[in-house]
Amino acid sequence: MISEIFATGDSLLHRADPAIKIISALLLALSIAVGSSLEIAMAGFVIGILLAIMARLSPVPLGRRLLTVNLFTLLLWITLPLTGGGENVTILGPMELSSKGIALALLITLKTNGIYLILTALPATSSVHAIGHGLERLRLPHKLILLLLTTYRYLSLIEQEYKRLRRSAALRCFKASTSLHAYRTYGYLIGMTLIRSYARSRRVHRAMLMRGFQGNFPLLALQTIRPGDLWLLAACVVVALTLAFGPVFW
Amino acid sequence: MHISEGILSLPILAGGGVTAVIGTAIGLKRIDNDHIMETALLSSAFFVASLIHIPLGPGSVHLVLNGLVGILLGWASVPAIATALFLQALLFGFGGLTVLGVNIVIMAAPAVAVSFLFGSMVRKPGKSQLLGAFLAGLGAILLSTLLLALALVGTDSSFLTTAKLLLVAQLPLMLLEGLITLFVVSFLAKVQPDLLQLTITSKS
């Protein structure tokens, strides 16, 4: 099921303006992403945790998400310590572990998790609908916003369509397996989903034409920027600048 | 196929971001108002398809299908993929915001490339149609993996082993995507051939 699990809530961050949250998250994420010292990665991780607490994200789904996010870092922990090189090589039993490799893996793990928490606490606490409006206010092309909102609007419907097809295949004794027959069936299910989506898109388009659609879709302003939003933005700008340029002065 | 946040260096992130913005702008310009809904709904269909787990030996893999996106949407696949990736970052935490540009390039550049390489083959009914579909599906994943490896190695040369490992690990997925794309195209050719002749983007 496709759903916005973090979008509902009434924390301070949930109520903040989506446009402000997107800019703040982008600035923070960039300042952490480009940093190459362990201190910055650590600071980013702490900021992520603080924001997640501020947004009162529910811990169980968040933990599950963090697990998926860390699948790639796991791959790094497996490969980098063995191949990282560098002078300081620790010998652990029969294996030689590169300290440079371990440091790089740690750095990336902290950064990845920190930025993920920031993105979840800031933009992901708004609904996709609200974010679309926010992006419109950030002057992104209207066509792109329309694409985003419509894609999201029909996501669950098309997912249900696919599931219906999958169920009827199951009723006809289709079992998923590694075989040409199974792959052909999946191919046909996807093909049918595409055909139905296309047919639906023609109907939607005609229905919109009947309502005077000329490429513009009026978006009602859901929110106005409040003083609190500007404080949030200011705080994030200061933190991001400190992370990005602080090391130059220290 | 997503790169997570916090891995790539600034030049790679910036390069990916700029390329993605240019590609998305070209794609958007070529979608006229009559085809916004088609692009959007096909984009949601591909999003749904990418959630399907296909059994492969003892495990399962999830589909990417960027080759098929490229064949059906051409240049419009860039904004369609950009939209899907943005939604995936937001809803599932796959990828992220600062790496969005790089991820768009990794997925959408191969889509556009295979639409130019194999598009005419797939559109012409006959024997070569299915071969074209297989090559498009396989080629798109191959190109995506190469771009992903390039982004990793361009950031830090100690990623070389990780990148090679990824390339080997993606080999089964390449074959699978080729096969699935072939079957989807053979189905569309039988059931609704005009979907393969879709002209979402004007040729201007």
Short mmCIF file of C-alpha atoms in Angstrom, two decimals:
data_model
loop_
_atom_site.label_atom_id
_atom_site.label_comp_id
_atom_site.label_asym_id
_atom_site.label_seq_id
_atom_site.Cartn_x
_atom_site.Cartn_y
_atom_site.Cartn_z
CA MET A 1 0.00 0.00 0.00
CA ILE A 2 1.38 3.37 -0.99
CA SER A 3 0.80 5.88 1.76
CA GLU A 4 2.28 8.96 3.34
CA ILE A 5 2.98 7.45 6.73
CA PHE A 6 4.71 10.47 8.25
CA ALA A 7 2.46 13.15 6.78
CA THR A 8 -0.16 13.18 9.52
CA GLY A 9 0.53 14.72 12.89
CA ASP A 10 0.34 18.05 14.63
CA SER A 11 3.91 18.70 15.68
CA LEU A 12 5.57 22.05 15.06
CA LEU A 13 7.20 20.66 11.92
CA HIS A 14 3.98 19.17 10.59
CA ARG A 15 2.36 22.58 10.73
CA ALA A 16 5.25 24.41 9.05
CA ASP A 17 4.94 25.63 5.47
CA PRO A 18 5.96 22.94 2.91
CA ALA A 19 7.91 25.36 0.70
CA ILE A 20 9.95 26.47 3.72
CA LYS A 21 10.51 22.84 4.75
CA ILE A 22 11.76 21.87 1.29
CA ILE A 23 14.28 24.72 1.15
CA SER A 24 15.43 24.12 4.74
CA ALA A 25 15.86 20.39 4.16
CA LEU A 26 17.72 20.94 0.89
CA LEU A 27 20.14 23.40 2.50
CA LEU A 28 20.80 21.18 5.52
CA ALA A 29 21.16 18.07 3.38
CA LEU A 30 23.57 19.78 0.98
CA SER A 31 25.75 21.17 3.76
CA ILE A 32 26.02 17.69 5.30
CA ALA A 33 26.41 15.86 1.99
CA VAL A 34 29.42 17.90 0.87
CA GLY A 35 31.19 17.81 4.24
CA SER A 36 34.11 15.40 4.38
CA SER A 37 34.98 15.44 8.09
CA LEU A 38 33.66 13.06 10.68
CA GLU A 39 32.62 16.01 12.90
CA ILE A 40 30.23 17.36 10.26
CA ALA A 41 28.75 13.91 9.61
CA MET A 42 28.29 13.48 13.36
CA ALA A 43 26.67 16.93 13.67
CA GLY A 44 24.38 16.08 10.75
CA PHE A 45 23.33 12.85 12.41
CA VAL A 46 22.56 14.68 15.68
CA ILE A 47 20.57 17.36 13.81
CA GLY A 48 18.62 14.59 12.09
CA ILE A 49 17.77 12.95 15.40
CA LEU A 50 16.76 16.29 16.96
CA LEU A 51 14.46 17.10 14.02
CA ALA A 52 12.95 13.62 14.12
CA ILE A 53 12.17 14.13 17.81
CA MET A 54 10.74 17.58 17.08
CA ALA A 55 8.48 16.09 14.39
CA ARG A 56 7.47 13.29 16.81
CA LEU A 57 7.91 10.67 14.08
CA SER A 58 6.53 7.31 15.11
CA PRO A 59 9.54 5.14 15.94
CA VAL A 60 8.49 1.75 14.51
CA PRO A 61 7.92 2.75 10.86
CA LEU A 62 10.91 5.08 11.10
CA GLY A 63 13.12 2.24 12.29
CA ARG A 64 11.90 0.03 9.47
CA ARG A 65 12.71 2.77 6.98
CA LEU A 66 16.17 3.24 8.41
CA LEU A 67 16.80 -0.47 7.89
CA THR A 68 16.08 -0.21 4.16
CA VAL A 69 18.12 2.97 3.91
CA ASN A 70 21.07 1.12 5.45
CA LEU A 71 21.08 -1.77 2.96
CA PHE A 72 23.54 0.10 0.78
CA THR A 73 25.72 1.22 3.69
CA LEU A 74 25.86 -2.44 4.69
CA LEU A 75 27.39 -3.21 1.30
CA LEU A 76 29.95 -0.48 1.99
CA TRP A 77 30.78 -1.96 5.42
CA ILE A 78 31.40 -5.29 3.70
CA THR A 79 33.60 -3.95 0.91
CA LEU A 80 35.36 -0.77 2.04
CA PRO A 81 37.24 -2.09 5.12
CA LEU A 82 38.76 -4.78 2.91
CA THR A 83 39.61 -2.60 -0.04
CA GLY A 84 39.97 0.94 1.32
CA GLY A 85 43.78 0.96 1.30
CA GLY A 86 45.66 3.55 3.32
CA GLU A 87 48.69 3.13 5.55
CA ASN A 88 47.07 2.14 8.84
CA VAL A 89 45.99 -1.40 8.34
CA THR A 90 44.65 -3.28 11.33
CA ILE A 91 45.12 -7.00 11.32
CA LEU A 92 42.11 -8.85 12.60
CA GLY A 93 42.72 -12.57 12.59
CA PRO A 94 43.35 -13.61 9.02
CA MET A 95 41.90 -10.41 7.60
CA GLU A 96 43.54 -7.05 7.05
CA LEU A 97 41.13 -4.20 7.68
CA SER A 98 41.90 -0.78 6.26
CA SER A 99 41.28 2.02 8.75
CA LYS A 100 40.73 4.43 5.86
CA GLY A 101 38.02 2.15 4.54
CA ILE A 102 36.36 1.88 7.96
CA ALA A 103 36.47 5.66 8.39
CA LEU A 104 34.85 6.18 4.97
CA ALA A 105 32.13 3.64 5.71
CA LEU A 106 31.41 5.28 9.07
CA LEU A 107 31.36 8.76 7.50
CA ILE A 108 28.88 7.68 4.84
CA THR A 109 26.66 5.80 7.29
CA LEU A 110 26.38 8.86 9.54
CA LYS A 111 25.70 11.19 6.61
CA THR A 112 23.14 8.90 4.96
CA ASN A 113 21.17 8.39 8.17
CA GLY A 114 21.39 12.04 9.22
CA ILE A 115 20.14 13.33 5.88
CA TYR A 116 17.42 10.69 5.72
CA LEU A 117 16.14 11.78 9.14
CA ILE A 118 16.18 15.44 8.07
CA LEU A 119 14.22 14.69 4.90
CA THR A 120 11.69 12.65 6.82
CA ALA A 121 11.27 15.24 9.58
CA LEU A 122 10.93 18.18 7.18
CA PRO A 123 9.34 17.60 3.73
CA ALA A 124 7.90 14.14 4.41
CA THR A 125 5.77 15.53 7.23
CA SER A 126 3.69 17.32 4.57
CA SER A 127 1.28 15.59 2.22
CA VAL A 128 2.35 15.25 -1.43
CA HIS A 129 -0.51 17.59 -2.26
CA ALA A 130 0.85 20.30 0.05
CA ILE A 131 4.35 19.78 -1.30
CA GLY A 132 3.07 20.24 -4.84
CA HIS A 133 1.66 23.59 -3.76
CA GLY A 134 4.92 24.44 -2.05
CA LEU A 135 6.91 23.65 -5.19
CA GLU A 136 4.52 25.80 -7.23
CA ARG A 137 5.30 28.70 -4.91
CA LEU A 138 9.00 27.99 -5.39
CA ARG A 139 8.36 28.76 -9.09
CA LEU A 140 8.86 25.25 -10.45
CA PRO A 141 7.27 24.75 -13.90
CA HIS A 142 3.50 24.34 -13.64
CA LYS A 143 3.57 21.36 -16.00
CA LEU A 144 5.94 19.54 -13.67
CA ILE A 145 3.71 20.20 -10.65
CA LEU A 146 0.72 18.98 -12.63
CA LEU A 147 2.65 15.84 -13.51
CA LEU A 148 3.62 15.30 -9.87
CA LEU A 149 0.12 15.80 -8.48
CA THR A 150 -1.57 13.67 -11.14
CA THR A 151 0.98 10.87 -10.86
CA TYR A 152 0.42 10.78 -7.13
CA ARG A 153 -3.34 11.07 -7.48
CA TYR A 154 -3.55 7.92 -9.61
CA LEU A 155 -0.84 5.91 -7.87
CA SER A 156 -3.12 4.04 -5.49
CA LEU A 157 -5.78 3.49 -8.16
CA ILE A 158 -3.30 1.94 -10.55
CA GLU A 159 -1.79 -0.10 -7.77
CA GLN A 160 -5.26 -1.49 -7.03
CA GLU A 161 -5.72 -2.18 -10.73
CA TYR A 162 -2.48 -4.19 -10.80
CA LYS A 163 -3.41 -6.04 -7.61
CA ARG A 164 -6.75 -6.99 -9.09
CA LEU A 165 -5.00 -8.45 -12.12
CA ARG A 166 -2.50 -10.22 -9.89
CA ARG A 167 -5.34 -11.70 -7.79
CA SER A 168 -7.18 -12.99 -10.82
CA ALA A 169 -3.94 -14.58 -12.00
CA ALA A 170 -3.58 -16.20 -8.58
CA LEU A 171 -7.14 -17.48 -8.84
CA ARG A 172 -6.08 -19.19 -12.05
CA CYS A 173 -3.33 -20.96 -10.12
CA PHE A 174 -0.47 -18.65 -11.10
CA LYS A 175 2.48 -19.15 -8.78
CA ALA A 176 5.47 -16.83 -8.87
CA SER A 177 8.64 -18.71 -9.69
CA THR A 178 11.88 -18.40 -11.59
CA SER A 179 10.57 -19.60 -14.92
CA LEU A 180 9.90 -18.27 -18.37
CA HIS A 181 6.20 -18.87 -17.85
CA ALA A 182 6.15 -16.73 -14.70
CA TYR A 183 8.11 -13.96 -16.43
CA ARG A 184 5.74 -14.02 -19.39
CA THR A 185 2.79 -13.74 -17.00
CA TYR A 186 4.38 -10.81 -15.18
CA GLY A 187 5.07 -9.18 -18.54
CA TYR A 188 1.42 -9.58 -19.54
CA LEU A 189 0.19 -8.28 -16.17
CA ILE A 190 2.37 -5.19 -16.53
CA GLY A 191 1.27 -4.79 -20.15
CA MET A 192 -2.38 -4.92 -19.10
CA THR A 193 -1.74 -2.41 -16.30
CA LEU A 194 -0.16 -0.06 -18.85
CA ILE A 195 -3.10 -0.43 -21.23
CA ARG A 196 -5.61 0.30 -18.47
CA SER A 197 -3.59 3.30 -17.25
CA TYR A 198 -3.45 4.63 -20.78
CA ALA A 199 -7.19 4.18 -21.29
CA ARG A 200 -7.84 5.88 -17.97
CA SER A 201 -5.56 8.76 -18.89
CA ARG A 202 -7.58 9.36 -22.08
CA ARG A 203 -10.78 9.45 -20.04
CA VAL A 204 -9.28 11.78 -17.44
CA HIS A 205 -7.99 14.05 -20.16
CA ARG A 206 -11.40 14.27 -21.85
CA ALA A 207 -13.12 14.90 -18.55
CA MET A 208 -10.69 17.72 -17.85
CA LEU A 209 -11.18 19.21 -21.32
CA MET A 210 -14.91 19.29 -20.63
CA ARG A 211 -14.16 21.34 -17.55
CA GLY A 212 -12.15 23.86 -19.53
CA PHE A 213 -8.63 22.52 -18.98
CA GLN A 214 -6.09 24.46 -21.02
CA GLY A 215 -2.89 23.33 -19.40
CA ASN A 216 -3.46 25.26 -16.21
CA PHE A 217 -4.72 23.79 -13.05
CA PRO A 218 -5.62 26.39 -10.46
CA LEU A 219 -4.00 25.51 -7.15
CA LEU A 220 -5.69 26.93 -4.11
CA ALA A 221 -3.28 28.32 -1.59
CA LEU A 222 -3.49 25.96 1.37
CA GLN A 223 -1.19 27.86 3.62
CA THR A 224 0.43 31.21 4.05
CA ILE A 225 3.89 31.67 5.45
CA ARG A 226 3.80 32.56 9.13
CA PRO A 227 6.49 34.14 11.32
CA GLY A 228 7.29 30.72 12.82
CA ASP A 229 8.14 29.42 9.34
CA LEU A 230 10.64 32.20 8.80
CA TRP A 231 12.30 31.39 12.15
CA LEU A 232 12.59 27.76 11.09
CA LEU A 233 14.13 28.80 7.78
CA ALA A 234 16.53 31.20 9.50
CA ALA A 235 17.63 28.53 11.97
CA CYS A 236 18.23 26.01 9.19
CA VAL A 237 20.16 28.55 7.10
CA VAL A 238 22.42 29.38 10.05
CA VAL A 239 23.05 25.70 10.83
CA ALA A 240 23.68 24.86 7.17
CA LEU A 241 26.11 27.77 6.74
CA THR A 242 27.93 26.78 9.94
CA LEU A 243 28.29 23.21 8.70
CA ALA A 244 29.39 24.27 5.23
CA PHE A 245 31.77 27.09 6.08
CA GLY A 246 32.53 26.57 9.78
CA PRO A 247 35.55 24.32 9.18
CA VAL A 248 37.22 27.13 7.18
CA PHE A 249 37.39 29.30 10.31
CA TRP A 250 38.12 26.71 12.95
CA MET B 1 19.29 1.42 -8.34
CA HIS B 2 19.12 4.43 -6.09
CA ILE B 3 22.11 6.08 -4.58
CA SER B 4 21.37 7.21 -1.03
CA GLU B 5 22.23 10.55 0.47
CA GLY B 6 25.66 11.34 1.82
CA ILE B 7 27.74 9.16 -0.50
CA LEU B 8 28.64 11.26 -3.52
CA SER B 9 30.93 14.26 -3.72
CA LEU B 10 29.85 17.81 -4.54
CA PRO B 11 31.07 17.85 -8.20
CA ILE B 12 29.13 14.67 -8.96
CA LEU B 13 26.00 15.92 -7.17
CA ALA B 14 26.19 19.28 -8.95
CA GLY B 15 26.87 17.70 -12.34
CA GLY B 16 23.95 15.31 -11.90
CA GLY B 17 21.68 18.13 -10.74
CA VAL B 18 22.46 20.38 -13.69
CA THR B 19 22.11 17.54 -16.24
CA ALA B 20 18.81 16.46 -14.67
CA VAL B 21 17.40 20.01 -14.79
CA ILE B 22 18.33 20.35 -18.47
CA GLY B 23 16.90 16.92 -19.34
CA THR B 24 13.68 17.56 -17.42
CA ALA B 25 13.29 20.96 -19.10
CA ILE B 26 13.71 19.40 -22.58
CA GLY B 27 11.23 16.65 -21.70
CA LEU B 28 8.66 19.08 -20.28
CA LYS B 29 8.91 21.35 -23.30
CA ARG B 30 8.13 18.42 -25.57
CA ILE B 31 5.01 17.29 -23.68
CA ASP B 32 2.09 19.31 -24.98
CA ASN B 33 -1.01 19.91 -22.89
CA ASP B 34 -2.89 17.07 -24.56
CA HIS B 35 -0.43 14.53 -23.26
CA ILE B 36 0.15 15.58 -19.66
CA MET B 37 -2.38 13.08 -18.35
CA GLU B 38 -0.97 10.22 -20.41
CA THR B 39 2.52 10.94 -19.17
CA ALA B 40 1.32 11.21 -15.57
CA LEU B 41 -0.69 7.99 -15.57
CA LEU B 42 2.00 6.01 -17.35
CA SER B 43 4.42 7.42 -14.81
CA SER B 44 2.21 6.11 -11.98
CA ALA B 45 1.94 2.76 -13.76
CA PHE B 46 5.74 2.51 -13.90
CA PHE B 47 5.96 3.52 -10.26
CA VAL B 48 3.60 0.64 -9.42
CA ALA B 49 5.54 -1.75 -11.69
CA SER B 50 8.76 -0.85 -9.88
CA LEU B 51 7.20 -2.15 -6.66
CA ILE B 52 6.67 -5.63 -8.12
CA HIS B 53 9.05 -8.20 -6.76
CA ILE B 54 9.91 -10.83 -9.33
CA PRO B 55 11.31 -14.14 -8.07
CA LEU B 56 14.86 -14.78 -9.19
CA GLY B 57 16.48 -17.97 -7.96
CA PRO B 58 16.35 -18.09 -4.18
CA GLY B 59 15.52 -14.39 -3.78
CA SER B 60 13.60 -11.74 -5.63
CA VAL B 61 14.40 -8.46 -7.33
CA HIS B 62 12.25 -5.46 -8.01
CA LEU B 63 11.84 -4.14 -11.53
CA VAL B 64 13.11 -0.82 -12.83
CA LEU B 65 11.70 -0.91 -16.38
CA ASN B 66 13.40 2.31 -17.47
CA GLY B 67 13.97 0.75 -20.90
CA LEU B 68 10.22 0.32 -21.37
CA VAL B 69 9.60 3.87 -20.07
CA GLY B 70 12.04 5.16 -22.68
CA ILE B 71 10.41 3.19 -25.50
CA LEU B 72 6.91 4.43 -24.63
CA LEU B 73 7.66 8.00 -23.58
CA GLY B 74 10.87 9.09 -25.35
CA TRP B 75 12.11 12.43 -24.03
CA ALA B 76 9.02 12.65 -21.80
CA SER B 77 10.54 9.81 -19.75
CA VAL B 78 12.88 12.32 -18.07
CA PRO B 79 10.14 14.33 -16.28
CA ALA B 80 8.18 11.10 -15.72
CA ILE B 81 11.15 9.43 -14.05
CA ALA B 82 12.00 12.62 -12.16
CA THR B 83 8.46 12.70 -10.76
CA ALA B 84 8.55 9.04 -9.77
CA LEU B 85 11.95 9.38 -8.09
CA PHE B 86 10.85 12.47 -6.17
CA LEU B 87 7.78 10.60 -4.93
CA GLN B 88 9.86 7.56 -3.99
CA ALA B 89 12.24 9.75 -1.98
CA LEU B 90 9.30 11.39 -0.24
CA LEU B 91 7.12 8.33 0.39
CA PHE B 92 9.68 5.57 0.88
CA GLY B 93 12.96 7.31 1.63
CA PHE B 94 14.62 5.71 -1.42
CA GLY B 95 17.27 8.04 -2.77
CA GLY B 96 16.95 11.58 -1.50
CA LEU B 97 16.83 15.26 -2.32
CA THR B 98 20.48 16.18 -2.93
CA VAL B 99 21.08 13.00 -4.96
CA LEU B 100 17.81 13.39 -6.86
CA GLY B 101 19.61 14.87 -9.87
CA VAL B 102 22.17 12.07 -10.04
CA ASN B 103 19.47 9.43 -9.63
CA ILE B 104 17.40 11.05 -12.41
CA VAL B 105 20.41 10.94 -14.73
CA ILE B 106 21.18 7.32 -13.79
CA MET B 107 17.64 6.18 -14.62
CA ALA B 108 16.47 8.59 -17.32
CA ALA B 109 19.56 9.00 -19.52
CA PRO B 110 19.51 5.26 -20.39
CA ALA B 111 15.74 5.51 -21.02
CA VAL B 112 16.24 8.27 -23.57
CA ALA B 113 19.27 6.48 -25.03
CA VAL B 114 17.43 3.20 -25.66
CA SER B 115 14.46 5.06 -27.13
CA PHE B 116 16.83 6.43 -29.77
CA LEU B 117 18.74 3.16 -30.23
CA PHE B 118 15.92 0.64 -30.28
CA GLY B 119 12.73 2.76 -30.52
CA SER B 120 12.28 2.34 -34.28
CA MET B 121 13.01 -1.40 -33.98
CA VAL B 122 10.28 -1.83 -31.36
CA ARG B 123 7.78 0.26 -33.28
CA LYS B 124 8.08 -1.80 -36.47
CA PRO B 125 6.01 -4.99 -36.27
CA GLY B 126 7.94 -8.12 -37.09
CA LYS B 127 10.68 -10.35 -35.81
CA SER B 128 13.09 -7.59 -34.85
CA GLN B 129 10.42 -6.00 -32.64
CA LEU B 130 10.93 -8.46 -29.79
CA LEU B 131 14.69 -8.40 -30.15
CA GLY B 132 14.56 -4.61 -29.93
CA ALA B 133 12.43 -4.83 -26.78
CA PHE B 134 14.84 -7.29 -25.14
CA LEU B 135 17.84 -5.13 -26.00
CA ALA B 136 16.09 -1.99 -24.76
CA GLY B 137 15.27 -3.58 -21.40
CA LEU B 138 18.73 -5.07 -20.98
CA GLY B 139 20.59 -2.08 -22.36
CA ALA B 140 18.83 0.43 -20.10
CA ILE B 141 19.83 -1.44 -16.93
CA LEU B 142 23.36 -1.94 -18.23
CA LEU B 143 23.73 1.79 -18.92
CA SER B 144 22.15 2.68 -15.56
CA THR B 145 24.57 0.42 -13.70
CA LEU B 146 27.52 1.88 -15.60
CA LEU B 147 26.39 5.42 -14.74
CA LEU B 148 25.94 4.40 -11.10
CA ALA B 149 29.42 2.89 -11.04
CA LEU B 150 30.82 6.01 -12.69
CA ALA B 151 29.21 8.25 -10.06
CA LEU B 152 30.69 6.12 -7.25
CA VAL B 153 34.19 5.88 -8.69
CA GLY B 154 34.12 9.57 -9.65
CA THR B 155 33.53 10.38 -5.98
CA ASP B 156 36.25 8.20 -4.49
CA SER B 157 38.45 5.65 -6.21
CA SER B 158 38.19 3.31 -3.22
CA PHE B 159 34.61 2.63 -4.41
CA LEU B 160 36.08 0.71 -7.35
CA THR B 161 35.51 -2.72 -5.80
CA THR B 162 32.00 -1.78 -4.66
CA ALA B 163 31.23 -0.58 -8.18
CA LYS B 164 32.54 -3.79 -9.77
CA LEU B 165 30.53 -5.85 -7.29
CA LEU B 166 27.40 -3.87 -8.22
CA LEU B 167 28.01 -4.47 -11.91
CA VAL B 168 28.24 -8.23 -11.38
CA ALA B 169 25.25 -8.24 -9.01
CA GLN B 170 23.10 -6.46 -11.62
CA LEU B 171 23.79 -8.98 -14.40
CA PRO B 172 20.76 -11.19 -13.58
CA LEU B 173 18.57 -8.08 -13.33
CA MET B 174 19.67 -7.01 -16.82
CA LEU B 175 18.55 -10.33 -18.32
CA LEU B 176 15.31 -10.26 -16.33
CA GLU B 177 14.49 -6.70 -17.42
CA GLY B 178 15.22 -7.67 -21.01
CA LEU B 179 12.82 -10.61 -20.79
CA ILE B 180 10.05 -8.72 -19.02
CA THR B 181 10.33 -5.83 -21.48
CA LEU B 182 10.12 -8.35 -24.33
CA PHE B 183 6.97 -9.92 -22.91
CA VAL B 184 5.33 -6.56 -22.21
CA VAL B 185 6.03 -5.42 -25.78
CA SER B 186 4.77 -8.70 -27.28
CA PHE B 187 1.57 -8.31 -25.23
CA LEU B 188 1.09 -4.67 -26.25
CA ALA B 189 1.78 -5.56 -29.90
CA LYS B 190 -1.04 -8.12 -29.77
CA VAL B 191 -3.56 -6.29 -27.60
CA GLN B 192 -3.09 -2.59 -28.20
CA PRO B 193 -0.42 -1.89 -30.82
CA ASP B 194 -1.14 1.84 -30.93
CA LEU B 195 0.31 2.17 -27.43
CA LEU B 196 3.70 1.35 -28.93
CA GLN B 197 3.22 4.12 -31.51
CA LEU B 198 2.47 6.70 -28.82
CA THR B 199 3.75 10.14 -29.73
CA ILE B 200 3.72 11.98 -26.48
CA THR B 201 6.49 14.28 -27.48
CA SER B 202 6.27 16.49 -30.51
CA LYS B 203 9.22 16.11 -32.82
CA SER B 204 10.04 19.82 -32.80
#
